[in-house]
Amino acid sequence: MARINPHYKDLQGSYLFSEIARRRAAFLKEHPNADIISLGIGDVTRPLPEAAAGAMRAAVDDLTKADTFRGYGPEQGYDFLREAIARHDYQARGIDIRPDEVFVSDGSKCDVGNIQEIFSQDAVVAVQDPVYPVYVDTNVMAGRAGAYDRETNRYQGIVYLTCSRENGFKPALPERKVDLIYLCYPNNPTGMTLTRDELKLWVDYAKQNGSVILYDSAYEAYIREEGVPHSIYEIEDAREVAIEFRSFSKTAGFTGVRCAYTVVPRELKAKDADGNDIVLADLWNRRHTTKFNGVSYVTQRGAAALYTPEGKAQIAALVDYYMANAKLILDGLKAVGIEAYGGVNAPYIWLKTPDGIDSWAFFDKLLREAHIVGTPGVGFGQAGQGYFRLTAFGSRENTERAVERITRLGW
Amino acid sequence: MARINPHYKDLQGSYLFSEIARRRAAFLKEHPNADIISLGIGDVTRPLPEAAAGAMRAAVDDLTKADTFRGYGPEQGYDFLREAIARHDYQARGIDIRPDEVFVSDGSKCDVGNIQEIFSQDAVVAVQDPVYPVYVDTNVMAGRAGAYDRETNRYQGIVYLTCSRENGFKPALPERKVDLIYLCYPNNPTGMTLTRDELKLWVDYAKQNGSVILYDSAYEAYIREEGVPHSIYEIEDAREVAIEFRSFSKTAGFTGVRCAYTVVPRELKAKDADGNDIVLADLWNRRHTTKFNGVSYVTQRGAAALYTPEGKAQIAALVDYYMANAKLILDGLKAVGIEAYGGVNAPYIWLKTPDGIDSWAFFDKLLREAHIVGTPGVGFGQAGQGYFRLTAFGSRENTERAVERITRLGW
């Protein structure tokens, strides 16, 4: 008799976005003419850069001719893309990453979800709180999270690294030894970053404790300030302790096109049951080649074109566009005295709800009084209670109108 | 201290295709001018159907305009594709499958590799031998396979269903109770199919034993004969016991474009630890939405266009082309007295090596004497020893030349 993976029963409902949709629909039923602006979901809205689109059209043409047709590509990605990534995203910044350490995939969600498979089931996992839910849920499915505690809204087997205004949303090192540490910088949802010195504390911790840092850098392109590391490999010894995840989704409008990559340096090792050092790049390669068949050739051509001069200029313009939105939101919130974070090196603004009302009460207020949908901070974890996330990914016009409505409310 | 998933150490080297490449390279070094024809890897060679290409170009255009731009799509696939699949691949054949039971993905390799995650770790797994290695390797990674026995070349925890000429490559039902049964029809590598009555035996077995059949139907489009089921759901009660996997890869030249789908009927259930019935579609949906972010919009538009009248005609022409190759190979082998199977409802020909030589000796003979590369049957499992796989996916010209060379050899 087939039985299910028992750990799926430990998953908590994917409550957040369905509850948002429910409340929005209920409000629209009462007020069918309400002109709702969404600054909620972290999805881009601007068109695909023409450099990518042109390369994708040409790639489709390649596939229609027998002599340029491509069937299965290498599971790890075509050399033309792995080389462009290594050269432009790393070597050009003086970072030593080679093409064979780059694994191209169809999305960072897949990669950050799948990476835990190569580690032992008893690995102790640390996550930031608030946190992108995929880190937690995929470890729940694998049986690493333990029981869910409804009082604290936390899994008993997960180590939570609280990010609060008191610590500047920069969590302290874990008090107990942990094996895997998920860090996301620039952070989703808080929009905050670490300095090199701050990030070095984590690399040093990992080195001392034999931990592996799973560094989600999906928003790297949004870094505007000097002194903020673009890659964890800017930190000495990070090649021995960190896996880095990056994506074309938010950089180049690829959320619907699907391309990302994961970097696993050859120096990064973990122990087998006999205490031998095992090169994790070999394990990830085995996983990748066994359970994945490569990214669409059309998509990979599109991604590679982002590294041309035109592609780079078009990406820079996209990022400028969204970051101008971020500034509008941040300035608007501050003008009415709302405490807000992020939005400087990231497309997310993390605001403290006024008067200490809870995240969902603020959601309802914003929806009812300003017809704006955002994301309640508590949806990202208990430490997000009393916070709220707005995104800069809307159109300029909608962002301006939303800011005007928020400031008009009076606080 | 981070430790690795210990089960990765139980994986056997992905020996087959690297060994083929090694022997081919060694031969080319000795004979640099040899004109080698590959009938080895199961990858298509004909151009993408124009219906799909046109839809993909239009989809790229959609992405370049703000008002038709698409970001994240539904993880399960766009309704336009799920509905086309349900209508054309199932309902048009009188099979009751609804769009919400169809989960679109970027490849059957991913789906057949990931499906095991929703089952308990102690599930007893049965596979055919010879077999597509992904079914086995993904269960090894999950810790279900037990120790590898070098004498028998089999995992002790896996139940192997031997397919031999003695049983017409149609395995007997398992002697012990199994929970998960991987069946592939039309079969890779043997090219054989089951009749409805033969498939019904498996559905009945699964129903009696509470097993789940994982039915890989990637080559369904190659079925030419009446009486061969195109879907397991043509069999009564199969909705209660089977998950079906299909792909656009071999049907429409999508190996480089990446699109497939998995059908999980709502009646299909498995037990939780308390003995409750759990709907597997809900578990697969949870897995899909947590670890996957949908297939490229461009790809999905291309796949949907295959269901237009032009798309269907172009697919039919592609399949005809490859199946004419299959007939050439099959007839050529038989003309020189080589025993061969498959090639009638599948693009694979499974031949018995003459004089009982082993699979690798035959590989070497064919490479040295005819400059043809194929796939040694033993690479698919111990029961493939003494067999050899040729594929019909080459160009007509290469196939004709290969057949001529083989027949010229004399046996």
PDB file of N, CA and C in Angstrom, chain A residues 262-326:
ATOM      1  N   THR A 262      23.266  28.858 -10.359  1.00  0.00           N
ATOM      2  CA  THR A 262      23.816  28.567  -9.043  1.00  0.00           C
ATOM      3  C   THR A 262      25.315  28.368  -9.202  1.00  0.00           C
ATOM      4  N   VAL A 263      26.074  28.966  -8.283  1.00  0.00           N
ATOM      5  CA  VAL A 263      27.532  28.836  -8.313  1.00  0.00           C
ATOM      6  C   VAL A 263      27.972  27.937  -7.159  1.00  0.00           C
ATOM      7  N   VAL A 264      28.696  26.867  -7.496  1.00  0.00           N
ATOM      8  CA  VAL A 264      29.214  25.959  -6.471  1.00  0.00           C
ATOM      9  C   VAL A 264      30.730  25.843  -6.691  1.00  0.00           C
ATOM     10  N   PRO A 265      31.508  26.588  -5.899  1.00  0.00           N
ATOM     11  CA  PRO A 265      32.970  26.562  -6.104  1.00  0.00           C
ATOM     12  C   PRO A 265      33.551  25.188  -5.772  1.00  0.00           C
ATOM     13  N   ARG A 266      34.621  24.845  -6.473  1.00  0.00           N
ATOM     14  CA  ARG A 266      35.238  23.525  -6.286  1.00  0.00           C
ATOM     15  C   ARG A 266      35.811  23.336  -4.886  1.00  0.00           C
ATOM     16  N   GLU A 267      36.159  24.405  -4.200  1.00  0.00           N
ATOM     17  CA  GLU A 267      36.731  24.257  -2.849  1.00  0.00           C
ATOM     18  C   GLU A 267      35.695  23.883  -1.805  1.00  0.00           C
ATOM     19  N   LEU A 268      34.430  24.027  -2.118  1.00  0.00           N
ATOM     20  CA  LEU A 268      33.382  23.797  -1.125  1.00  0.00           C
ATOM     21  C   LEU A 268      33.163  22.305  -0.923  1.00  0.00           C
ATOM     22  N   LYS A 269      33.318  21.865   0.319  1.00  0.00           N
ATOM     23  CA  LYS A 269      33.206  20.442   0.628  1.00  0.00           C
ATOM     24  C   LYS A 269      32.329  20.226   1.852  1.00  0.00           C
ATOM     25  N   ALA A 270      31.801  19.022   1.966  1.00  0.00           N
ATOM     26  CA  ALA A 270      31.112  18.610   3.193  1.00  0.00           C
ATOM     27  C   ALA A 270      31.547  17.174   3.464  1.00  0.00           C
ATOM     28  N   LYS A 271      31.247  16.695   4.654  1.00  0.00           N
ATOM     29  CA  LYS A 271      31.730  15.371   5.064  1.00  0.00           C
ATOM     30  C   LYS A 271      30.763  14.266   4.636  1.00  0.00           C
ATOM     31  N   ASP A 272      31.320  13.116   4.292  1.00  0.00           N
ATOM     32  CA  ASP A 272      30.453  11.951   4.160  1.00  0.00           C
ATOM     33  C   ASP A 272      30.402  11.235   5.513  1.00  0.00           C
ATOM     34  N   ALA A 273      29.689  10.106   5.557  1.00  0.00           N
ATOM     35  CA  ALA A 273      29.477   9.431   6.842  1.00  0.00           C
ATOM     36  C   ALA A 273      30.785   8.919   7.445  1.00  0.00           C
ATOM     37  N   ASP A 274      31.788   8.724   6.594  1.00  0.00           N
ATOM     38  CA  ASP A 274      33.086   8.255   7.093  1.00  0.00           C
ATOM     39  C   ASP A 274      34.044   9.394   7.404  1.00  0.00           C
ATOM     40  N   GLY A 275      33.568  10.620   7.289  1.00  0.00           N
ATOM     41  CA  GLY A 275      34.428  11.761   7.612  1.00  0.00           C
ATOM     42  C   GLY A 275      35.296  12.243   6.470  1.00  0.00           C
ATOM     43  N   ASN A 276      35.071  11.688   5.264  1.00  0.00           N
ATOM     44  CA  ASN A 276      35.823  12.170   4.104  1.00  0.00           C
ATOM     45  C   ASN A 276      35.231  13.478   3.588  1.00  0.00           C
ATOM     46  N   ASP A 277      36.086  14.303   2.992  1.00  0.00           N
ATOM     47  CA  ASP A 277      35.620  15.528   2.359  1.00  0.00           C
ATOM     48  C   ASP A 277      35.068  15.223   0.966  1.00  0.00           C
ATOM     49  N   ILE A 278      33.873  15.681   0.699  1.00  0.00           N
ATOM     50  CA  ILE A 278      33.246  15.467  -0.604  1.00  0.00           C
ATOM     51  C   ILE A 278      33.030  16.823  -1.272  1.00  0.00           C
ATOM     52  N   VAL A 279      33.421  16.926  -2.530  1.00  0.00           N
ATOM     53  CA  VAL A 279      33.259  18.171  -3.293  1.00  0.00           C
ATOM     54  C   VAL A 279      31.771  18.343  -3.638  1.00  0.00           C
ATOM     55  N   LEU A 280      31.165  19.405  -3.120  1.00  0.00           N
ATOM     56  CA  LEU A 280      29.719  19.567  -3.311  1.00  0.00           C
ATOM     57  C   LEU A 280      29.348  19.854  -4.766  1.00  0.00           C
ATOM     58  N   ALA A 281      30.257  20.458  -5.517  1.00  0.00           N
ATOM     59  CA  ALA A 281      29.967  20.704  -6.938  1.00  0.00           C
ATOM     60  C   ALA A 281      29.688  19.389  -7.667  1.00  0.00           C
ATOM     61  N   ASP A 282      30.388  18.327  -7.275  1.00  0.00           N
ATOM     62  CA  ASP A 282      30.145  17.022  -7.913  1.00  0.00           C
ATOM     63  C   ASP A 282      28.759  16.488  -7.568  1.00  0.00           C
ATOM     64  N   LEU A 283      28.344  16.679  -6.327  1.00  0.00           N
ATOM     65  CA  LEU A 283      27.008  16.222  -5.920  1.00  0.00           C
ATOM     66  C   LEU A 283      25.910  17.021  -6.624  1.00  0.00           C
ATOM     67  N   TRP A 284      26.114  18.335  -6.665  1.00  0.00           N
ATOM     68  CA  TRP A 284      25.097  19.175  -7.323  1.00  0.00           C
ATOM     69  C   TRP A 284      25.043  18.846  -8.814  1.00  0.00           C
ATOM     70  N   ASN A 285      26.196  18.585  -9.397  1.00  0.00           N
ATOM     71  CA  ASN A 285      26.234  18.195 -10.803  1.00  0.00           C
ATOM     72  C   ASN A 285      25.464  16.885 -11.013  1.00  0.00           C
ATOM     73  N   ARG A 286      25.632  15.967 -10.093  1.00  0.00           N
ATOM     74  CA  ARG A 286      24.932  14.691 -10.225  1.00  0.00           C
ATOM     75  C   ARG A 286      23.429  14.877 -10.098  1.00  0.00           C
ATOM     76  N   ARG A 287      23.037  15.714  -9.151  1.00  0.00           N
ATOM     77  CA  ARG A 287      21.612  15.992  -8.982  1.00  0.00           C
ATOM     78  C   ARG A 287      21.048  16.663 -10.245  1.00  0.00           C
ATOM     79  N   HIS A 288      21.773  17.650 -10.714  1.00  0.00           N
ATOM     80  CA  HIS A 288      21.348  18.452 -11.870  1.00  0.00           C
ATOM     81  C   HIS A 288      21.217  17.577 -13.118  1.00  0.00           C
ATOM     82  N   THR A 289      22.170  16.676 -13.331  1.00  0.00           N
ATOM     83  CA  THR A 289      22.141  15.864 -14.548  1.00  0.00           C
ATOM     84  C   THR A 289      21.129  14.721 -14.442  1.00  0.00           C
ATOM     85  N   THR A 290      20.785  14.333 -13.224  1.00  0.00           N
ATOM     86  CA  THR A 290      19.845  13.218 -13.046  1.00  0.00           C
ATOM     87  C   THR A 290      18.394  13.679 -13.069  1.00  0.00           C
ATOM     88  N   LYS A 291      18.121  14.876 -12.547  1.00  0.00           N
ATOM     89  CA  LYS A 291      16.730  15.292 -12.378  1.00  0.00           C
ATOM     90  C   LYS A 291      16.345  16.496 -13.225  1.00  0.00           C
ATOM     91  N   PHE A 292      17.219  16.919 -14.117  1.00  0.00           N
ATOM     92  CA  PHE A 292      16.964  18.150 -14.873  1.00  0.00           C
ATOM     93  C   PHE A 292      17.552  17.957 -16.257  1.00  0.00           C
ATOM     94  N   ASN A 293      16.951  18.603 -17.251  1.00  0.00           N
ATOM     95  CA  ASN A 293      17.445  18.395 -18.615  1.00  0.00           C
ATOM     96  C   ASN A 293      17.850  19.676 -19.307  1.00  0.00           C
ATOM     97  N   GLY A 294      18.255  20.678 -18.509  1.00  0.00           N
ATOM     98  CA  GLY A 294      18.741  21.913 -19.116  1.00  0.00           C
ATOM     99  C   GLY A 294      17.619  22.907 -19.365  1.00  0.00           C
ATOM    100  N   VAL A 295      18.035  24.158 -19.542  1.00  0.00           N
ATOM    101  CA  VAL A 295      17.097  25.256 -19.792  1.00  0.00           C
ATOM    102  C   VAL A 295      16.888  25.374 -21.298  1.00  0.00           C
ATOM    103  N   SER A 296      15.705  25.790 -21.690  1.00  0.00           N
ATOM    104  CA  SER A 296      15.388  26.041 -23.102  1.00  0.00           C
ATOM    105  C   SER A 296      16.535  26.756 -23.804  1.00  0.00           C
ATOM    106  N   TYR A 297      16.907  26.254 -24.976  1.00  0.00           N
ATOM    107  CA  TYR A 297      17.941  26.904 -25.798  1.00  0.00           C
ATOM    108  C   TYR A 297      17.559  28.354 -26.082  1.00  0.00           C
ATOM    109  N   VAL A 298      16.285  28.592 -26.344  1.00  0.00           N
ATOM    110  CA  VAL A 298      15.810  29.945 -26.661  1.00  0.00           C
ATOM    111  C   VAL A 298      16.052  30.873 -25.471  1.00  0.00           C
ATOM    112  N   THR A 299      15.719  30.385 -24.291  1.00  0.00           N
ATOM    113  CA  THR A 299      15.919  31.168 -23.076  1.00  0.00           C
ATOM    114  C   THR A 299      17.403  31.455 -22.838  1.00  0.00           C
ATOM    115  N   GLN A 300      18.231  30.444 -23.027  1.00  0.00           N
ATOM    116  CA  GLN A 300      19.670  30.638 -22.775  1.00  0.00           C
ATOM    117  C   GLN A 300      20.275  31.655 -23.738  1.00  0.00           C
ATOM    118  N   ARG A 301      19.830  31.640 -24.992  1.00  0.00           N
ATOM    119  CA  ARG A 301      20.312  32.665 -25.931  1.00  0.00           C
ATOM    120  C   ARG A 301      19.879  34.060 -25.469  1.00  0.00           C
ATOM    121  N   GLY A 302      18.644  34.140 -24.977  1.00  0.00           N
ATOM    122  CA  GLY A 302      18.158  35.426 -24.463  1.00  0.00           C
ATOM    123  C   GLY A 302      18.984  35.908 -23.280  1.00  0.00           C
ATOM    124  N   ALA A 303      19.287  35.000 -22.371  1.00  0.00           N
ATOM    125  CA  ALA A 303      20.068  35.371 -21.184  1.00  0.00           C
ATOM    126  C   ALA A 303      21.478  35.809 -21.586  1.00  0.00           C
ATOM    127  N   ALA A 304      22.087  35.093 -22.521  1.00  0.00           N
ATOM    128  CA  ALA A 304      23.454  35.438 -22.925  1.00  0.00           C
ATOM    129  C   ALA A 304      23.508  36.839 -23.540  1.00  0.00           C
ATOM    130  N   ALA A 305      22.438  37.212 -24.250  1.00  0.00           N
ATOM    131  CA  ALA A 305      22.419  38.529 -24.900  1.00  0.00           C
ATOM    132  C   ALA A 305      22.363  39.673 -23.891  1.00  0.00           C
ATOM    133  N   LEU A 306      22.019  39.366 -22.658  1.00  0.00           N
ATOM    134  CA  LEU A 306      21.989  40.412 -21.622  1.00  0.00           C
ATOM    135  C   LEU A 306      23.397  40.886 -21.263  1.00  0.00           C
ATOM    136  N   TYR A 307      24.398  40.126 -21.682  1.00  0.00           N
ATOM    137  CA  TYR A 307      25.782  40.503 -21.378  1.00  0.00           C
ATOM    138  C   TYR A 307      26.435  41.306 -22.504  1.00  0.00           C
ATOM    139  N   THR A 308      25.692  41.562 -23.575  1.00  0.00           N
ATOM    140  CA  THR A 308      26.213  42.458 -24.612  1.00  0.00           C
ATOM    141  C   THR A 308      26.112  43.887 -24.099  1.00  0.00           C
ATOM    142  N   PRO A 309      26.824  44.832 -24.721  1.00  0.00           N
ATOM    143  CA  PRO A 309      26.705  46.235 -24.282  1.00  0.00           C
ATOM    144  C   PRO A 309      25.253  46.718 -24.306  1.00  0.00           C
ATOM    145  N   GLU A 310      24.500  46.360 -25.369  1.00  0.00           N
ATOM    146  CA  GLU A 310      23.095  46.807 -25.419  1.00  0.00           C
ATOM    147  C   GLU A 310      22.299  46.171 -24.288  1.00  0.00           C
ATOM    148  N   GLY A 311      22.533  44.871 -24.078  1.00  0.00           N
ATOM    149  CA  GLY A 311      21.812  44.172 -23.014  1.00  0.00           C
ATOM    150  C   GLY A 311      22.090  44.810 -21.659  1.00  0.00           C
ATOM    151  N   LYS A 312      23.340  45.106 -21.407  1.00  0.00           N
ATOM    152  CA  LYS A 312      23.690  45.710 -20.110  1.00  0.00           C
ATOM    153  C   LYS A 312      23.023  47.069 -19.936  1.00  0.00           C
ATOM    154  N   ALA A 313      23.000  47.861 -21.020  1.00  0.00           N
ATOM    155  CA  ALA A 313      22.382  49.188 -20.936  1.00  0.00           C
ATOM    156  C   ALA A 313      20.877  49.047 -20.690  1.00  0.00           C
ATOM    157  N   GLN A 314      20.256  48.074 -21.340  1.00  0.00           N
ATOM    158  CA  GLN A 314      18.803  47.899 -21.166  1.00  0.00           C
ATOM    159  C   GLN A 314      18.464  47.418 -19.750  1.00  0.00           C
ATOM    160  N   ILE A 315      19.311  46.557 -19.197  1.00  0.00           N
ATOM    161  CA  ILE A 315      19.110  46.119 -17.812  1.00  0.00           C
ATOM    162  C   ILE A 315      19.280  47.291 -16.853  1.00  0.00           C
ATOM    163  N   ALA A 316      20.308  48.086 -17.083  1.00  0.00           N
ATOM    164  CA  ALA A 316      20.546  49.231 -16.200  1.00  0.00           C
ATOM    165  C   ALA A 316      19.339  50.161 -16.217  1.00  0.00           C
ATOM    166  N   ALA A 317      18.748  50.343 -17.404  1.00  0.00           N
ATOM    167  CA  ALA A 317      17.577  51.225 -17.504  1.00  0.00           C
ATOM    168  C   ALA A 317      16.383  50.644 -16.747  1.00  0.00           C
ATOM    169  N   LEU A 318      16.223  49.329 -16.832  1.00  0.00           N
ATOM    170  CA  LEU A 318      15.133  48.666 -16.099  1.00  0.00           C
ATOM    171  C   LEU A 318      15.292  48.849 -14.602  1.00  0.00           C
ATOM    172  N   VAL A 319      16.510  48.594 -14.135  1.00  0.00           N
ATOM    173  CA  VAL A 319      16.773  48.700 -12.697  1.00  0.00           C
ATOM    174  C   VAL A 319      16.574  50.144 -12.243  1.00  0.00           C
ATOM    175  N   ASP A 320      17.055  51.103 -13.060  1.00  0.00           N
ATOM    176  CA  ASP A 320      16.849  52.527 -12.724  1.00  0.00           C
ATOM    177  C   ASP A 320      15.357  52.843 -12.595  1.00  0.00           C
ATOM    178  N   TYR A 321      14.599  52.309 -13.512  1.00  0.00           N
ATOM    179  CA  TYR A 321      13.155  52.568 -13.520  1.00  0.00           C
ATOM    180  C   TYR A 321      12.528  52.112 -12.201  1.00  0.00           C
ATOM    181  N   TYR A 322      12.802  50.847 -11.853  1.00  0.00           N
ATOM    182  CA  TYR A 322      12.192  50.316 -10.619  1.00  0.00           C
ATOM    183  C   TYR A 322      12.738  51.026  -9.383  1.00  0.00           C
ATOM    184  N   MET A 323      14.013  51.380  -9.415  1.00  0.00           N
ATOM    185  CA  MET A 323      14.577  52.014  -8.217  1.00  0.00           C
ATOM    186  C   MET A 323      14.080  53.451  -8.061  1.00  0.00           C
ATOM    187  N   ALA A 324      13.693  54.073  -9.176  1.00  0.00           N
ATOM    188  CA  ALA A 324      13.040  55.382  -9.047  1.00  0.00           C
ATOM    189  C   ALA A 324      11.679  55.203  -8.367  1.00  0.00           C
ATOM    190  N   ASN A 325      10.989  54.129  -8.684  1.00  0.00           N
ATOM    191  CA  ASN A 325       9.744  53.802  -7.966  1.00  0.00           C
ATOM    192  C   ASN A 325      10.014  53.628  -6.478  1.00  0.00           C
ATOM    193  N   ALA A 326      11.078  52.894  -6.186  1.00  0.00           N
ATOM    194  CA  ALA A 326      11.401  52.628  -4.780  1.00  0.00           C
ATOM    195  C   ALA A 326      11.608  53.930  -4.020  1.00  0.00           C
TER     196      ALA A 326
END
